[in-house]
CSV table of C-alpha atoms in Angstrom, one decimal:
chain,number,residue,atom,x,y,z
K,263,MET,CA,114.4,75.6,102.2
K,264,VAL,CA,116.6,78.7,103.3
K,265,CYS,CA,113.4,81.2,103.8
K,266,MET,CA,110.0,81.2,102.6
K,267,THR,CA,108.4,84.8,101.4
K,268,THR,CA,104.6,85.5,102.8
K,269,ASP,CA,102.5,88.3,103.5
K,270,SER,CA,101.6,88.9,106.7
K,271,GLY,CA,98.3,86.4,107.3
K,272,THR,CA,97.5,84.8,110.9
K,273,ASN,CA,97.3,80.7,108.7
K,274,MET,CA,100.8,81.5,106.9
K,275,MET,CA,102.8,82.6,110.3
K,276,LYS,CA,101.2,80.1,112.4
K,277,ALA,CA,102.9,77.0,109.7
K,278,LEU,CA,106.1,79.5,108.8
K,279,LYS,CA,106.7,78.7,113.6
K,280,ARG,CA,105.3,75.4,114.0
K,281,ASN,CA,107.5,74.0,111.2
K,282,GLN,CA,111.0,76.9,112.7
K,283,TRP,CA,111.0,77.9,109.0
K,284,THR,CA,113.3,81.0,108.3
K,285,HIS,CA,110.5,84.1,107.5
K,286,LEU,CA,110.7,87.6,105.0
K,287,SER,CA,107.6,89.6,105.6
K,288,CYS,CA,106.5,90.5,102.0
K,289,PHE,CA,108.0,94.0,101.4
K,290,GLY,CA,105.1,95.2,99.3
K,291,HIS,CA,102.9,94.3,102.0
K,292,ARG,CA,105.3,95.8,104.6
K,293,LEU,CA,105.4,99.4,102.6
K,294,HIS,CA,101.9,99.2,101.9
K,295,ASN,CA,101.2,99.2,106.7
K,296,ALA,CA,104.0,102.0,107.0
K,297,ILE,CA,101.9,104.3,105.0
K,298,GLU,CA,98.9,102.7,105.7
K,299,ASN,CA,99.9,103.6,109.9
K,300,ALA,CA,101.2,106.9,109.1
K,301,CYS,CA,98.3,108.6,107.7
K,302,LYS,CA,96.2,107.7,110.6
K,303,ASP,CA,96.0,111.1,110.9
K,304,ALA,CA,92.9,113.1,111.7
K,305,ARG,CA,93.3,116.1,109.3
K,306,ILE,CA,94.1,112.9,106.9
K,307,GLU,CA,90.9,111.0,108.0
K,308,ARG,CA,88.8,114.2,106.9
K,309,ALA,CA,90.8,115.5,103.8
K,310,VAL,CA,90.2,111.3,102.7
K,311,GLY,CA,86.6,111.3,103.8
K,312,VAL,CA,86.1,114.5,101.5
K,313,CYS,CA,88.3,113.3,98.5
K,314,LYS,CA,85.4,109.8,98.2
K,315,LYS,CA,82.8,111.6,99.1
K,316,VAL,CA,83.2,113.8,95.9
K,317,ILE,CA,82.7,110.3,93.8
K,318,SER,CA,80.3,109.7,95.3
K,319,ALA,CA,78.6,112.5,94.3
K,320,PHE,CA,80.2,112.3,90.2
K,321,SER,CA,80.0,108.3,90.8
K,322,PHE,CA,76.0,109.1,90.8
K,323,SER,CA,75.1,111.8,88.2
K,324,TRP,CA,75.7,111.4,85.0
K,325,LYS,CA,75.3,115.2,84.6
K,326,LYS,CA,77.9,115.5,87.0
K,327,ARG,CA,79.5,113.1,84.7
K,328,ARG,CA,79.1,115.2,81.8
K,329,ASP,CA,79.2,118.6,82.4
K,330,MET,CA,83.4,117.7,84.7
K,331,ALA,CA,84.0,116.8,80.9
K,332,VAL,CA,83.1,120.2,79.6
K,333,VAL,CA,84.2,122.0,82.3
K,334,GLN,CA,87.3,119.7,82.1
K,335,ALA,CA,87.9,121.4,78.4
K,336,GLU,CA,87.0,124.9,79.1
K,337,LEU,CA,89.8,124.7,81.9
K,338,GLY,CA,92.3,123.3,80.1
K,339,LEU,CA,92.8,119.9,82.3
K,340,PRO,CA,93.4,116.3,81.2
K,341,GLU,CA,90.3,114.4,80.4
K,342,HIS,CA,90.4,111.8,83.4
K,343,GLN,CA,87.5,110.6,85.6
K,344,LEU,CA,88.0,110.8,89.3
K,345,ILE,CA,89.4,107.6,90.8
K,346,SER,CA,88.0,105.5,93.8
K,347,GLU,CA,89.9,104.6,96.3
K,348,SER,CA,90.5,100.3,96.9
K,349,PRO,CA,92.0,99.1,100.6
K,350,THR,CA,93.2,95.5,98.7
K,351,ARG,CA,95.2,97.7,95.9
K,352,TRP,CA,98.4,98.9,96.9
K,353,GLY,CA,98.7,102.4,96.2
K,354,SER,CA,95.3,103.3,95.2
K,355,ARG,CA,94.5,106.1,98.0
K,356,GLN,CA,98.0,108.4,96.5
K,357,GLN,CA,95.9,108.1,92.6
K,358,MET,CA,92.9,109.4,94.4
K,359,ILE,CA,94.5,111.9,95.9
K,360,GLU,CA,96.5,113.3,93.2
K,361,ARG,CA,93.3,112.9,90.9
K,362,ILE,CA,91.3,114.7,93.1
K,363,LEU,CA,94.2,117.7,92.9
K,364,GLU,CA,94.3,117.2,89.6
K,365,GLN,CA,90.5,118.4,88.8
K,366,GLU,CA,90.1,120.4,92.0
K,367,LYS,CA,88.9,123.5,89.8
K,368,ALA,CA,86.8,121.7,88.0
K,369,ILE,CA,85.2,119.4,90.7
K,370,GLY,CA,85.4,123.0,92.4
K,371,GLN,CA,83.3,124.3,90.0
K,372,ILE,CA,80.7,121.9,88.8
K,373,LEU,CA,79.6,121.1,92.9
K,374,GLY,CA,80.1,124.9,93.9
K,375,ALA,CA,77.5,125.7,91.0
K,376,ASP,CA,74.6,123.0,93.0
K,377,LYS,CA,73.4,123.9,96.2
K,378,LYS,CA,73.0,120.3,96.8
K,379,THR,CA,76.9,119.7,96.6
K,380,ARG,CA,78.3,123.0,97.4
K,381,HIS,CA,79.5,121.5,101.1
K,382,LEU,CA,81.4,118.9,99.4
K,383,VAL,CA,84.1,120.4,97.5
K,384,PRO,CA,86.9,120.7,99.2
K,385,THR,CA,87.9,123.4,101.5
K,386,TRP,CA,91.3,124.9,101.3
K,387,GLN,CA,92.3,123.1,104.5
K,388,ASP,CA,91.5,119.6,103.0
K,389,ILE,CA,93.6,120.5,99.9
K,390,ASP,CA,96.6,121.8,102.5
K,391,VAL,CA,96.2,118.7,104.1
K,392,LEU,CA,96.2,116.4,100.6
K,393,GLU,CA,98.6,118.1,98.7
K,394,SER,CA,101.0,117.3,102.3
K,395,VAL,CA,100.2,114.0,101.4
K,396,ASN,CA,100.9,113.4,98.0
K,397,LYS,CA,103.8,114.8,98.3
K,398,ALA,CA,105.2,112.4,101.3
K,399,ILE,CA,103.8,109.4,99.3
K,400,LYS,CA,104.0,109.9,95.9
K,401,PRO,CA,107.2,108.3,95.2
K,402,LEU,CA,106.4,105.7,97.5
K,403,HIS,CA,103.7,104.8,95.0
K,404,ASP,CA,106.0,104.6,92.1
K,405,PHE,CA,108.3,102.5,93.9
K,406,THR,CA,106.3,100.3,95.0
K,407,ASP,CA,104.5,100.1,90.5
K,408,ALA,CA,107.6,99.2,90.0
K,409,LEU,CA,108.6,97.0,92.9
K,410,SER,CA,105.3,95.0,91.4
K,411,GLY,CA,105.7,95.1,88.2
K,412,GLU,CA,109.0,92.6,88.1
K,413,THR,CA,109.4,89.9,87.5
K,414,TYR,CA,111.0,89.1,90.4
K,415,VAL,CA,112.8,90.5,93.1
K,416,SER,CA,115.5,89.3,95.0
K,417,ILE,CA,115.7,90.3,98.9
K,418,SER,CA,119.1,91.8,98.0
K,419,PHE,CA,117.1,95.1,96.7
K,420,ILE,CA,115.7,95.4,100.6
K,421,LYS,CA,119.4,97.0,101.8
K,422,PRO,CA,119.9,98.8,98.8
K,423,THR,CA,116.1,100.2,99.3
K,424,LEU,CA,115.9,100.8,102.7
K,425,HIS,CA,119.1,102.7,102.2
K,426,LEU,CA,117.4,105.3,99.1
K,427,PHE,CA,113.7,105.2,101.5
K,428,ASN,CA,116.9,107.5,104.7
K,429,ASN,CA,119.1,109.3,102.1
K,430,SER,CA,116.7,109.7,99.8
K,431,LEU,CA,112.9,109.3,99.0
K,432,LEU,CA,111.9,110.1,102.5
K,433,LYS,CA,114.6,112.4,103.6
K,434,SER,CA,112.8,115.8,104.7
K,435,ASP,CA,113.3,118.7,102.6
K,436,ASP,CA,112.7,122.3,103.7
K,437,ASP,CA,110.1,123.3,101.5
K,438,ASP,CA,108.0,120.1,102.9
K,439,THR,CA,105.6,120.9,106.1
K,440,GLU,CA,105.1,119.1,108.9
K,441,LEU,CA,103.1,117.1,107.5
K,442,THR,CA,104.1,115.8,105.4
K,443,LYS,CA,107.9,115.5,107.6
K,444,GLN,CA,106.4,113.9,109.6
K,445,ILE,CA,104.5,111.0,107.7
K,446,LYS,CA,107.6,110.4,106.2
K,447,THR,CA,109.6,109.7,109.4
K,448,ASP,CA,106.9,107.7,110.7
K,449,VAL,CA,107.0,105.5,107.2
K,450,LEU,CA,110.6,105.6,108.1
K,451,LYS,CA,110.3,105.0,111.8
K,452,TYR,CA,108.2,101.3,110.8
K,453,LEU,CA,110.1,100.1,108.1
K,454,ASN,CA,113.5,100.6,109.2
K,455,GLN,CA,111.8,98.7,113.4
K,456,LYS,CA,110.2,95.7,110.8
K,457,TYR,CA,114.3,95.3,109.4
K,458,SER,CA,116.1,95.1,112.8
K,459,ASP,CA,116.0,91.8,114.3
K,460,GLN,CA,119.4,89.9,113.7
K,461,THR,CA,118.4,87.0,112.0
K,462,THR,CA,116.7,89.6,109.1
K,463,GLN,CA,119.4,91.6,108.7
K,464,ASP,CA,122.3,88.7,108.8
K,465,LEU,CA,119.7,87.1,105.9
K,466,ILE,CA,119.8,90.3,103.3
K,467,ASP,CA,123.4,91.9,104.4
K,468,LEU,CA,124.5,87.8,102.9
K,469,ALA,CA,121.9,88.4,100.3
K,470,SER,CA,123.4,91.5,99.5
K,471,LEU,CA,126.8,91.2,99.2
K,472,LEU,CA,126.4,87.6,96.7
K,473,ASP,CA,124.2,90.6,94.6
K,474,PRO,CA,126.8,91.3,91.9
K,475,ARG,CA,125.4,94.8,91.9
K,476,PHE,CA,126.2,96.0,94.7
K,477,ARG,CA,128.0,93.0,97.1
K,478,THR,CA,129.9,96.3,99.8
K,479,THR,CA,128.2,99.2,98.9
K,480,TYR,CA,125.2,99.6,100.9
K,481,ILE,CA,126.6,97.4,104.1
K,482,GLU,CA,128.4,99.2,106.5
K,483,PRO,CA,131.3,99.4,107.3
K,484,ASP,CA,132.3,97.7,110.5
K,485,LYS,CA,129.7,94.6,109.8
K,486,ILE,CA,132.2,94.0,106.9
K,487,ALA,CA,134.4,92.1,107.9
K,488,LYS,CA,132.4,88.9,110.1
K,489,LEU,CA,129.6,88.6,107.2
K,490,ARG,CA,133.2,88.1,104.7
K,491,GLU,CA,133.9,85.4,107.6
K,492,ARG,CA,130.2,84.2,108.3
K,493,THR,CA,130.0,83.7,104.3
K,494,ILE,CA,133.6,81.9,104.8
K,495,ALA,CA,132.9,79.4,107.7
K,496,GLU,CA,129.0,78.6,105.7
K,497,LEU,CA,130.9,77.5,102.1
K,498,CYS,CA,133.6,75.6,104.8
K,499,SER,CA,130.7,73.7,106.3
K,500,THR,CA,128.0,73.0,103.7
K,501,MET,CA,130.4,71.7,101.4
K,502,HIS,CA,131.5,68.5,102.9
K,503,TYR,CA,131.1,64.9,101.9
K,504,ARG,CA,131.7,62.6,104.5
K,505,GLY,CA,134.2,64.4,106.5
K,506,ILE,CA,136.3,65.3,102.9
K,507,PRO,CA,135.5,69.1,101.7
K,508,VAL,CA,134.7,68.5,98.1
K,509,THR,CA,133.9,71.1,95.8
K,510,HIS,CA,131.9,69.1,92.6
K,511,ALA,CA,130.4,66.1,91.9
K,512,ALA,CA,133.8,64.9,90.6
K,513,ASP,CA,135.6,64.8,93.0
K,514,LYS,CA,132.5,63.3,95.3
K,515,ASP,CA,133.4,60.0,93.2
K,516,LYS,CA,137.2,60.7,92.6
K,517,PHE,CA,136.8,60.4,96.7
K,518,GLU,CA,134.8,58.1,96.9
K,519,SER,CA,136.3,55.1,94.6
K,520,GLN,CA,139.4,56.5,96.4
K,521,VAL,CA,137.4,54.5,100.1
K,522,VAL,CA,139.3,51.2,101.0
K,523,GLU,CA,139.4,49.3,104.2
K,524,PRO,CA,141.2,50.4,107.1
K,525,PRO,CA,144.7,49.2,107.4
K,526,THR,CA,146.6,47.2,109.9
K,527,LYS,CA,147.2,48.8,113.0
K,528,MET,CA,150.4,49.5,113.5
K,529,LYS,CA,153.0,50.9,115.3
K,530,LYS,CA,153.2,54.8,115.4
K,531,SER,CA,156.9,56.6,114.7
K,532,LEU,CA,157.9,60.3,115.9
K,533,SER,CA,157.5,62.0,112.7
K,534,SER,CA,154.2,60.5,111.9
K,535,PHE,CA,153.2,63.2,115.4
K,536,PHE,CA,153.9,66.0,112.6
K,537,LYS,CA,152.1,64.5,109.7
K,538,LYS,CA,149.3,66.7,109.0
K,539,THR,CA,145.9,64.1,107.0
K,540,PRO,CA,145.0,63.7,103.5
K,541,VAL,CA,141.7,65.6,104.4
K,542,GLU,CA,143.5,69.0,107.1
K,543,ALA,CA,145.3,69.8,104.4
K,544,GLU,CA,142.7,69.2,102.2
K,545,THR,CA,140.6,71.3,104.3
K,546,LYS,CA,142.9,74.1,104.3
K,547,THR,CA,143.2,74.2,101.0
K,548,TYR,CA,139.7,73.3,100.7
K,549,GLU,CA,139.0,77.1,102.6
K,550,ALA,CA,142.4,79.0,100.9
K,551,LYS,CA,140.9,78.2,97.6
K,552,VAL,CA,136.6,79.8,99.3
K,553,LYS,CA,138.6,82.3,100.4
K,554,GLY,CA,140.6,83.7,96.4
K,555,GLU,CA,136.5,83.4,95.7
K,556,LEU,CA,135.4,85.3,97.3
K,557,SER,CA,138.2,87.7,97.7
K,558,ALA,CA,138.3,87.8,93.2
K,559,TYR,CA,134.4,88.7,93.6
K,560,LEU,CA,134.5,91.8,95.8
K,561,LEU,CA,136.6,93.2,93.4
K,562,ALA,CA,135.6,92.4,89.8
K,563,PRO,CA,133.5,95.4,88.3
K,564,GLU,CA,130.3,96.1,89.9
K,565,THR,CA,127.3,95.2,87.3
K,566,ASP,CA,124.4,97.0,85.4
K,567,ALA,CA,121.0,97.6,87.7
K,568,ASP,CA,119.1,96.3,85.3
K,569,SER,CA,121.3,93.2,85.5
K,570,ASP,CA,119.6,90.1,86.5
K,571,PRO,CA,122.1,88.3,89.2
K,572,LEU,CA,121.0,85.0,88.7
K,573,THR,CA,122.2,85.4,85.3
K,574,TRP,CA,125.1,86.7,85.8
K,575,TRP,CA,126.3,84.0,88.4
K,576,LYS,CA,125.2,81.8,85.9
K,577,GLN,CA,127.8,83.4,83.3
K,578,HIS,CA,130.9,83.1,85.4
K,579,GLU,CA,130.1,80.0,87.1
K,580,THR,CA,133.1,78.4,86.0
K,581,HIS,CA,135.4,82.1,87.9
K,582,PHE,CA,133.1,81.6,90.9
K,583,PRO,CA,131.9,77.4,91.0
K,584,ARG,CA,131.7,77.6,94.9
K,585,LEU,CA,130.7,80.9,95.3
K,586,SER,CA,128.3,81.5,92.6
K,587,LYS,CA,126.3,77.5,94.4
K,588,LEU,CA,125.7,79.9,97.3
K,589,ALA,CA,125.0,83.2,95.2
K,590,LYS,CA,121.6,81.1,93.8
K,591,LYS,CA,120.5,79.3,97.3
K,592,TYR,CA,120.4,83.6,99.0
K,593,LEU,CA,118.9,85.5,95.6
K,594,SER,CA,115.8,82.8,95.2
K,595,ILE,CA,114.7,84.3,97.8
K,596,PRO,CA,111.4,86.9,96.5
K,597,THR,CA,111.5,90.0,98.3
K,598,THR,CA,108.0,90.1,97.6
K,599,SER,CA,105.3,87.5,97.5
K,600,ALA,CA,103.1,89.6,95.0
K,601,PRO,CA,104.5,87.0,91.7
K,602,SER,CA,103.2,84.5,93.3
K,603,GLU,CA,99.8,85.8,93.7
K,604,ARG,CA,98.9,87.0,90.0
K,605,LEU,CA,98.2,83.0,89.6
K,606,LYS,CA,95.0,81.9,89.1
K,607,VAL,CA,94.2,78.6,91.5
């Protein structure tokens, strides 16, 4: 087993540690935890608490829901219902906040007309906080939807995703409020720290290299040479058969058929000390082939971002017979456990 992708369940972590298996935490869970951690602010907690009370007021009153539809029509607002937050559903808090902001005028008009619920109308300070939070985490919610909606996402996506977060989605803008900047900074800090250990870095770097959509695009320039060496070394170490490097199953039969009884020991001639053994010559030949394959692969044109990397490797297996085996080994590792959690046992 190369690696196992799981959530942070105690039982899972204990089993992985006991068996000394390489572990990768689900990216979706880590992103959710990063957002939760960044939103631990008294101002946010108060504003979110107000949202929940507003939703409760409408949930337990059919009259207010009826009035909501009337006011929405008068104000020209979308005829949407309010959304409740669910702790187990990714992005539900952002959806709740966005819907409250969308229906702010209707909510204020309906709750303000009733003296029993007038105190639930969000203040302008609450609205400012909610707008700041929504601006910071809305792009992440859209990304999480895309991530969890895919049937299969390889770990080769992690490196490009972190680059996207650091340079685009979570990059502070001049018009951001201090709260928005703080949330973005905290989310980035959490994610970068979680993926900073060397074992994880080596894993996602190699997966990114073997993805024909990315290759070396998102790998630090000073790491590329070492990563190439590691790729070649792993291929050479895993493709040996009984001490003889082979590339295909047919080669194994060939070498097996050539196994004969060792010859009678004879006195060596002087020239024999300068001859290369068949294994040494074959090893150098195999390593040269691996290097040539890797160089040709890195020079090949990049594929479309929507393409399936495993399908690409299947189609180009004849051109890269050795490299394709390593690619399938690492690209088969999922970046999120969401698809497996959808299965009903």
